[in-house]
């Protein structure tokens, strides 16, 4: 079976999300378990377009995580250092 | 102008960690505690990298002072877009007493050595909350300073800084070279993603000691005691307005 060229992209996405997930408020292990489950669920997908859609969804999640981390930090700093 | 910007980054206990005071009240527990880059330093790095992306400056140099682990903080700055790093190695007792005066001496020496056009620092560190390093650095260099910057822009050979002050915003125009300290609303720092961290591994971090810069880092301060803040007293719930008034007059407040 030929190696799907999208495989590298999927692996890259997985590693990125794993790295991002370390700071997850509910814990890195919580995130990692759910990340594994989410990727495992789709492991049988062959259609390239479907794979690309799933990759986009993963990239969206990554952006959401970055936004979450930023907002948490911003709000904490604002609360501690600025009187409203 | 050299087009080189120096950014100071400090390794502090992560903002989300619950701080614990050591049983002997000498200091705060740091062993095994999660550390990260000071949030205001992240904003400083982001501003410098943005300037480089807009081609307003040529090179961003990230500086951190401390033990071996300070290199992790420099690596984060490199992953955010800094070009190279300088690690000024300070360990042990000297590191424990390292404060704004010592750091500003080091930053001033480096600013001269690197012929920096700008020095950008966070406005304060979330561990000691001194809010002094930027100001002291500017004084040692006899450079103008734009502190609590919420907006920075170049205007010819000068730099315009909008500062966050009590009661509003103050806009100043200062000559370069100058020192800027970053306030919360200056920008939104980018996250150091894994691909960027990998790319940053190729960037160089130079190693040196304060003595190499001719800087004396002996501290003139001695920490006598560290205590936790007083526990919040539990509140009292009352049923009626009369109860409230009588409780207030008991406390001598009405």
CSV table of C-alpha atoms in Angstrom, one decimal:
chain,number,residue,atom,x,y,z
A,1,UNK,CA,0.0,0.0,0.0
A,2,UNK,CA,1.5,3.4,-1.1
A,3,UNK,CA,2.2,5.8,1.8
A,4,UNK,CA,-0.4,8.5,1.7
A,5,UNK,CA,1.4,11.8,1.0
A,6,UNK,CA,-0.9,13.5,3.5
A,7,UNK,CA,0.5,11.3,6.2
A,8,UNK,CA,3.3,13.7,7.0
A,9,UNK,CA,0.9,16.5,7.4
A,10,UNK,CA,-1.3,14.5,9.8
A,11,UNK,CA,1.7,13.5,11.9
A,12,UNK,CA,2.9,17.2,11.9
A,13,UNK,CA,-0.6,18.3,13.0
A,14,UNK,CA,-0.7,15.6,15.8
A,15,UNK,CA,2.7,16.7,17.1
A,16,UNK,CA,1.7,20.4,17.1
A,17,UNK,CA,-1.5,19.7,19.0
A,18,UNK,CA,0.3,17.5,21.4
A,19,UNK,CA,2.8,20.3,22.1
A,20,UNK,CA,0.0,22.9,22.5
A,21,UNK,CA,-2.0,20.6,24.7
A,22,UNK,CA,0.7,20.5,27.4
A,23,UNK,CA,-0.6,23.8,28.8
A,24,UNK,CA,-4.3,22.7,28.7
A,25,UNK,CA,-6.1,24.0,31.8
A,26,UNK,CA,-7.5,20.5,32.6
A,27,UNK,CA,-4.0,19.0,32.3
A,28,UNK,CA,-1.8,17.8,29.5
A,29,UNK,CA,-2.7,14.1,30.1
A,30,UNK,CA,-6.4,14.9,29.8
A,31,UNK,CA,-5.8,16.6,26.5
A,32,UNK,CA,-3.4,13.9,25.2
A,33,UNK,CA,-5.9,11.2,25.8
A,34,UNK,CA,-8.7,13.0,24.0
A,35,UNK,CA,-6.3,13.9,21.2
A,36,UNK,CA,-5.3,10.3,20.7
A,37,UNK,CA,-9.0,9.2,20.7
A,38,UNK,CA,-9.9,11.9,18.2
A,39,UNK,CA,-7.1,10.8,15.8
A,40,UNK,CA,-7.7,7.1,16.3
A,41,UNK,CA,-11.4,7.5,15.5
A,42,UNK,CA,-10.5,8.8,12.0
A,43,UNK,CA,-7.6,6.5,11.3
A,44,UNK,CA,-9.5,4.6,8.6
A,45,UNK,CA,-10.3,7.6,6.5
A,46,UNK,CA,-8.8,7.3,2.9
A,47,UNK,CA,-10.4,10.0,0.9
A,48,UNK,CA,-7.9,12.8,0.4
A,49,UNK,CA,-10.5,15.6,0.5
A,50,UNK,CA,-11.9,14.2,3.8
A,51,UNK,CA,-8.4,14.0,5.2
A,52,UNK,CA,-7.8,17.6,4.3
A,53,UNK,CA,-11.0,18.7,5.9
A,54,UNK,CA,-10.0,16.9,9.1
A,55,UNK,CA,-6.6,18.5,9.0
A,56,UNK,CA,-8.3,21.9,8.7
A,57,UNK,CA,-10.4,21.1,11.7
A,58,UNK,CA,-7.3,20.2,13.6
A,59,UNK,CA,-5.6,23.4,12.7
A,60,UNK,CA,-8.7,25.3,13.8
A,61,UNK,CA,-8.5,23.6,17.2
A,62,UNK,CA,-4.8,24.6,17.4
A,63,UNK,CA,-5.8,28.2,16.8
A,64,UNK,CA,-8.5,28.0,19.4
A,65,UNK,CA,-6.0,26.7,21.9
A,66,UNK,CA,-3.6,29.6,21.2
A,67,UNK,CA,-6.5,32.0,21.7
A,68,UNK,CA,-7.6,30.3,24.9
A,69,UNK,CA,-4.1,30.5,26.4
A,70,UNK,CA,-3.7,34.1,25.4
A,71,UNK,CA,-7.1,35.2,26.8
A,72,UNK,CA,-6.4,33.4,30.1
A,73,UNK,CA,-3.0,35.1,30.5
A,74,UNK,CA,-4.4,38.5,29.4
A,75,UNK,CA,-7.3,38.3,31.8
A,76,UNK,CA,-5.1,37.2,34.7
A,77,UNK,CA,-2.6,40.1,34.1
A,78,UNK,CA,-5.5,42.6,33.7
A,79,UNK,CA,-7.0,41.5,36.9
A,80,UNK,CA,-3.8,41.6,38.9
A,81,UNK,CA,-2.3,44.8,37.6
A,82,UNK,CA,-5.1,47.1,36.4
A,83,UNK,CA,-7.9,48.6,38.4
A,84,UNK,CA,-11.1,49.0,36.5
B,1,UNK,CA,21.2,53.6,13.3
B,2,UNK,CA,22.4,50.1,13.8
B,3,UNK,CA,18.9,48.6,13.4
B,4,UNK,CA,19.6,46.3,16.3
B,5,UNK,CA,17.1,45.9,19.1
B,6,UNK,CA,17.9,44.3,22.5
B,7,UNK,CA,15.1,42.6,24.3
B,8,UNK,CA,15.4,41.5,27.9
B,9,UNK,CA,13.5,38.4,28.8
B,10,UNK,CA,13.1,37.0,32.4
B,11,UNK,CA,12.4,33.5,33.5
B,12,UNK,CA,9.8,33.6,36.2
B,13,UNK,CA,7.4,31.2,37.9
B,14,UNK,CA,4.5,30.6,35.5
B,15,UNK,CA,1.6,33.1,36.1
B,16,UNK,CA,-0.9,30.3,36.7
B,17,UNK,CA,1.0,28.5,39.4
B,18,UNK,CA,0.0,28.8,43.0
B,19,UNK,CA,2.9,30.4,44.9
B,20,UNK,CA,4.1,28.8,48.1
B,21,UNK,CA,6.4,30.3,50.7
B,22,UNK,CA,9.2,28.1,52.1
B,23,UNK,CA,8.6,27.1,55.7
B,24,UNK,CA,11.6,29.1,56.8
B,25,UNK,CA,10.1,32.3,55.3
B,26,UNK,CA,13.3,32.9,53.4
B,27,UNK,CA,11.8,32.9,49.9
B,28,UNK,CA,9.3,31.3,47.6
B,29,UNK,CA,9.5,27.6,46.5
B,30,UNK,CA,11.0,27.3,43.0
B,31,UNK,CA,12.2,23.7,42.8
B,32,UNK,CA,10.1,21.6,40.5
B,33,UNK,CA,7.8,24.6,39.9
B,34,UNK,CA,6.7,25.4,36.3
B,35,UNK,CA,8.6,28.4,35.0
B,36,UNK,CA,8.0,30.4,31.8
B,37,UNK,CA,8.8,33.8,30.2
B,38,UNK,CA,7.4,36.8,32.1
B,39,UNK,CA,4.2,37.9,30.3
B,40,UNK,CA,5.4,41.5,29.8
B,41,UNK,CA,8.7,40.2,28.4
B,42,UNK,CA,6.6,38.2,25.8
B,43,UNK,CA,5.0,41.5,24.8
B,44,UNK,CA,8.4,43.1,24.5
B,45,UNK,CA,9.7,40.3,22.2
B,46,UNK,CA,6.6,40.5,20.1
B,47,UNK,CA,7.0,44.2,19.6
B,48,UNK,CA,10.6,43.8,18.5
B,49,UNK,CA,9.7,41.0,16.1
B,50,UNK,CA,6.9,43.0,14.7
B,51,UNK,CA,9.3,45.9,14.0
B,52,UNK,CA,11.6,43.5,12.2
B,53,UNK,CA,8.7,42.1,10.1
B,54,UNK,CA,7.8,45.6,9.1
B,55,UNK,CA,11.5,46.1,8.2
B,56,UNK,CA,11.8,49.0,10.6
B,57,UNK,CA,14.8,47.3,12.3
B,58,UNK,CA,17.2,44.6,11.2
B,59,UNK,CA,18.0,42.3,14.1
B,60,UNK,CA,16.4,41.2,17.4
B,61,UNK,CA,18.7,40.0,20.1
B,62,UNK,CA,17.1,38.3,23.2
B,63,UNK,CA,19.0,38.6,26.5
B,64,UNK,CA,18.4,36.7,29.7
B,65,UNK,CA,20.4,36.5,32.9
B,66,UNK,CA,20.5,33.5,35.2
B,67,UNK,CA,21.4,29.9,35.5
B,68,UNK,CA,21.4,27.3,32.7
B,69,UNK,CA,17.6,27.2,32.6
B,70,UNK,CA,17.5,30.9,31.4
B,71,UNK,CA,18.4,29.4,28.0
B,72,UNK,CA,14.9,27.9,27.8
B,73,UNK,CA,13.5,31.4,28.0
B,74,UNK,CA,15.9,32.6,25.3
B,75,UNK,CA,14.8,29.7,23.1
B,76,UNK,CA,11.2,30.8,23.5
B,77,UNK,CA,12.2,34.3,22.3
B,78,UNK,CA,14.0,32.8,19.4
B,79,UNK,CA,11.0,30.7,18.5
B,80,UNK,CA,8.9,33.9,18.5
B,81,UNK,CA,11.3,35.4,16.0
B,82,UNK,CA,14.3,36.8,17.7
B,83,UNK,CA,17.5,36.3,15.6
B,84,UNK,CA,20.0,35.4,18.3
B,85,UNK,CA,20.3,35.2,22.0
B,86,UNK,CA,22.8,36.2,24.8
B,87,UNK,CA,22.8,34.2,28.0
B,88,UNK,CA,24.5,36.0,30.8
B,89,UNK,CA,25.3,33.3,33.3
B,90,UNK,CA,24.6,34.0,37.0
B,91,UNK,CA,24.1,31.1,39.4
B,92,UNK,CA,23.7,30.3,43.1
B,93,UNK,CA,23.7,33.0,45.7
B,94,UNK,CA,24.4,35.7,43.1
B,95,UNK,CA,21.3,34.7,41.2
B,96,UNK,CA,19.1,34.8,44.3
B,97,UNK,CA,20.1,38.4,44.9
B,98,UNK,CA,19.9,39.5,41.2
B,99,UNK,CA,17.7,42.5,40.9
B,100,UNK,CA,16.8,45.4,38.7
B,101,UNK,CA,20.0,47.3,39.5
B,102,UNK,CA,22.3,44.4,38.5
B,103,UNK,CA,20.2,43.6,35.4
B,104,UNK,CA,20.1,47.2,34.3
B,105,UNK,CA,23.9,47.4,34.6
B,106,UNK,CA,24.2,44.3,32.4
B,107,UNK,CA,21.6,45.5,29.9
B,108,UNK,CA,23.4,48.9,29.7
B,109,UNK,CA,26.8,47.2,29.1
B,110,UNK,CA,25.3,45.0,26.4
B,111,UNK,CA,23.4,47.9,24.7
B,112,UNK,CA,26.7,49.7,24.3
B,113,UNK,CA,28.6,46.5,23.2
B,114,UNK,CA,25.9,45.6,20.7
B,115,UNK,CA,25.4,49.2,19.6
B,116,UNK,CA,21.7,48.8,20.1
B,117,UNK,CA,19.2,51.3,18.7
B,118,UNK,CA,16.5,50.2,21.1
B,119,UNK,CA,16.3,48.3,24.3
B,120,UNK,CA,12.8,46.9,24.9
B,121,UNK,CA,11.9,45.3,28.2
B,122,UNK,CA,8.7,44.3,29.9
B,123,UNK,CA,7.4,46.9,32.3
B,124,UNK,CA,7.8,44.7,35.3
B,125,UNK,CA,8.3,41.0,36.2
B,126,UNK,CA,5.4,39.2,37.8
B,127,UNK,CA,7.6,37.7,40.5
B,128,UNK,CA,9.2,40.8,42.1
B,129,UNK,CA,6.9,43.5,40.5
B,130,UNK,CA,9.8,46.0,40.7
B,131,UNK,CA,9.1,48.0,37.6
B,132,UNK,CA,12.6,49.5,37.8
B,133,UNK,CA,14.9,47.7,35.3
B,134,UNK,CA,13.8,49.8,32.2
B,135,UNK,CA,14.1,53.1,34.0
B,136,UNK,CA,17.5,52.2,35.6
B,137,UNK,CA,18.8,51.0,32.2
B,138,UNK,CA,17.9,54.3,30.6
B,139,UNK,CA,19.4,56.3,33.4
B,140,UNK,CA,22.7,54.3,33.2
B,141,UNK,CA,22.9,54.8,29.5
B,142,UNK,CA,21.6,58.4,29.7
B,143,UNK,CA,19.1,57.4,27.0
B,144,UNK,CA,15.5,58.6,26.8
B,145,UNK,CA,12.8,56.2,28.0
B,146,UNK,CA,9.2,55.4,26.9
B,147,UNK,CA,7.8,53.4,29.7
B,148,UNK,CA,4.4,51.7,30.0
B,149,UNK,CA,4.2,51.8,26.2
B,150,UNK,CA,0.8,50.8,24.7
B,151,UNK,CA,1.8,52.0,21.2
B,152,UNK,CA,5.2,52.5,19.6
B,153,UNK,CA,5.9,53.9,16.2
B,154,UNK,CA,8.8,55.3,14.3
B,155,UNK,CA,8.7,58.9,13.1
B,156,UNK,CA,11.8,59.7,11.1
B,157,UNK,CA,14.7,59.4,13.4
B,158,UNK,CA,12.6,59.7,16.5
B,159,UNK,CA,10.2,57.3,18.2
B,160,UNK,CA,6.6,58.1,19.2
B,161,UNK,CA,5.4,56.3,22.4
B,162,UNK,CA,1.9,56.3,23.7
B,163,UNK,CA,2.1,55.6,27.4
B,164,UNK,CA,-0.5,54.3,29.8
B,165,UNK,CA,-0.6,56.5,32.8
B,166,UNK,CA,-3.1,57.1,35.6
B,167,UNK,CA,-6.1,58.9,34.1
B,168,UNK,CA,-5.4,58.1,30.5
B,169,UNK,CA,-2.7,58.1,27.8
B,170,UNK,CA,0.3,60.3,27.3
B,171,UNK,CA,2.0,60.6,23.9
B,172,UNK,CA,5.7,61.4,23.8
B,173,UNK,CA,8.3,61.7,21.1
B,174,UNK,CA,11.8,60.7,22.0
B,175,UNK,CA,15.2,60.4,20.3
B,176,UNK,CA,16.9,57.1,19.6
B,177,UNK,CA,18.7,55.2,21.0
B,178,UNK,CA,16.0,54.7,23.7
B,179,UNK,CA,14.6,52.3,26.2
B,180,UNK,CA,11.0,51.1,25.9
B,181,UNK,CA,9.1,49.1,28.5
B,182,UNK,CA,6.1,47.2,27.3
B,183,UNK,CA,2.6,47.4,28.9
B,184,UNK,CA,-0.2,44.9,28.6
B,185,UNK,CA,-2.0,46.5,25.6
B,186,UNK,CA,1.1,47.0,23.4
B,187,UNK,CA,0.4,43.9,21.3
B,188,UNK,CA,-0.8,40.3,21.3
B,189,UNK,CA,2.2,38.0,21.7
B,190,UNK,CA,2.4,35.0,19.3
B,191,UNK,CA,2.5,31.5,20.7
B,192,UNK,CA,5.9,29.7,20.2
B,193,UNK,CA,4.6,26.8,18.2
B,194,UNK,CA,6.5,23.5,17.7
B,195,UNK,CA,7.6,24.2,14.1
B,196,UNK,CA,9.0,27.6,15.2
B,197,UNK,CA,10.7,26.0,18.2
B,198,UNK,CA,12.4,23.5,15.8
B,199,UNK,CA,13.5,26.2,13.4
B,200,UNK,CA,14.9,28.3,16.3
B,201,UNK,CA,17.2,25.4,17.3
B,202,UNK,CA,19.6,26.6,14.6
B,203,UNK,CA,19.8,30.1,16.1
B,204,UNK,CA,22.8,30.9,18.2
B,205,UNK,CA,22.9,31.8,21.9
B,206,UNK,CA,26.1,33.4,23.1
B,207,UNK,CA,27.3,32.7,26.6
B,208,UNK,CA,29.0,35.1,28.9
B,209,UNK,CA,29.5,36.1,32.6
B,210,UNK,CA,28.8,39.5,34.1
B,211,UNK,CA,32.5,39.9,34.7
B,212,UNK,CA,33.1,39.7,30.9
B,213,UNK,CA,31.0,42.9,30.7
B,214,UNK,CA,32.8,44.5,33.5
B,215,UNK,CA,29.7,44.5,35.6
B,216,UNK,CA,29.6,44.2,39.4
B,217,UNK,CA,26.5,42.3,40.4
B,218,UNK,CA,26.8,42.5,44.2
B,219,UNK,CA,23.5,43.3,45.7
B,220,UNK,CA,22.9,46.1,48.1
B,221,UNK,CA,19.7,44.6,49.3
B,222,UNK,CA,19.0,41.8,51.8
B,223,UNK,CA,15.7,40.0,51.9
B,224,UNK,CA,14.8,39.6,55.6
B,225,UNK,CA,11.5,37.7,55.3
B,226,UNK,CA,8.9,36.5,52.9
B,227,UNK,CA,5.3,36.0,54.1
B,228,UNK,CA,2.1,34.9,52.5
B,229,UNK,CA,-0.6,37.6,52.2
B,230,UNK,CA,-3.0,37.6,55.2
B,231,UNK,CA,-5.9,35.1,54.8
B,232,UNK,CA,-9.1,36.7,53.8
B,233,UNK,CA,-11.5,36.9,56.7
B,234,UNK,CA,-14.8,35.1,56.2
B,235,UNK,CA,-17.7,37.5,55.5
B,236,UNK,CA,-20.9,37.6,57.7
B,237,UNK,CA,-24.3,37.3,56.2
B,238,UNK,CA,-27.2,39.3,57.7
B,239,UNK,CA,-30.9,38.8,57.3
B,240,UNK,CA,-32.3,42.4,57.5
B,241,UNK,CA,-31.3,46.0,56.9
B,242,UNK,CA,-31.6,46.6,60.7
B,243,UNK,CA,-29.1,43.8,61.3
B,244,UNK,CA,-26.7,45.3,58.8
B,245,UNK,CA,-26.9,48.8,60.4
B,246,UNK,CA,-26.4,47.4,63.9
B,247,UNK,CA,-23.4,45.3,62.7
B,248,UNK,CA,-21.9,48.4,61.1
B,249,UNK,CA,-22.4,50.5,64.2
B,250,UNK,CA,-20.8,47.8,66.3
B,251,UNK,CA,-17.8,48.0,64.1
B,252,UNK,CA,-17.8,51.7,64.6
B,253,UNK,CA,-18.4,52.4,60.9
B,254,UNK,CA,-21.6,54.4,61.2
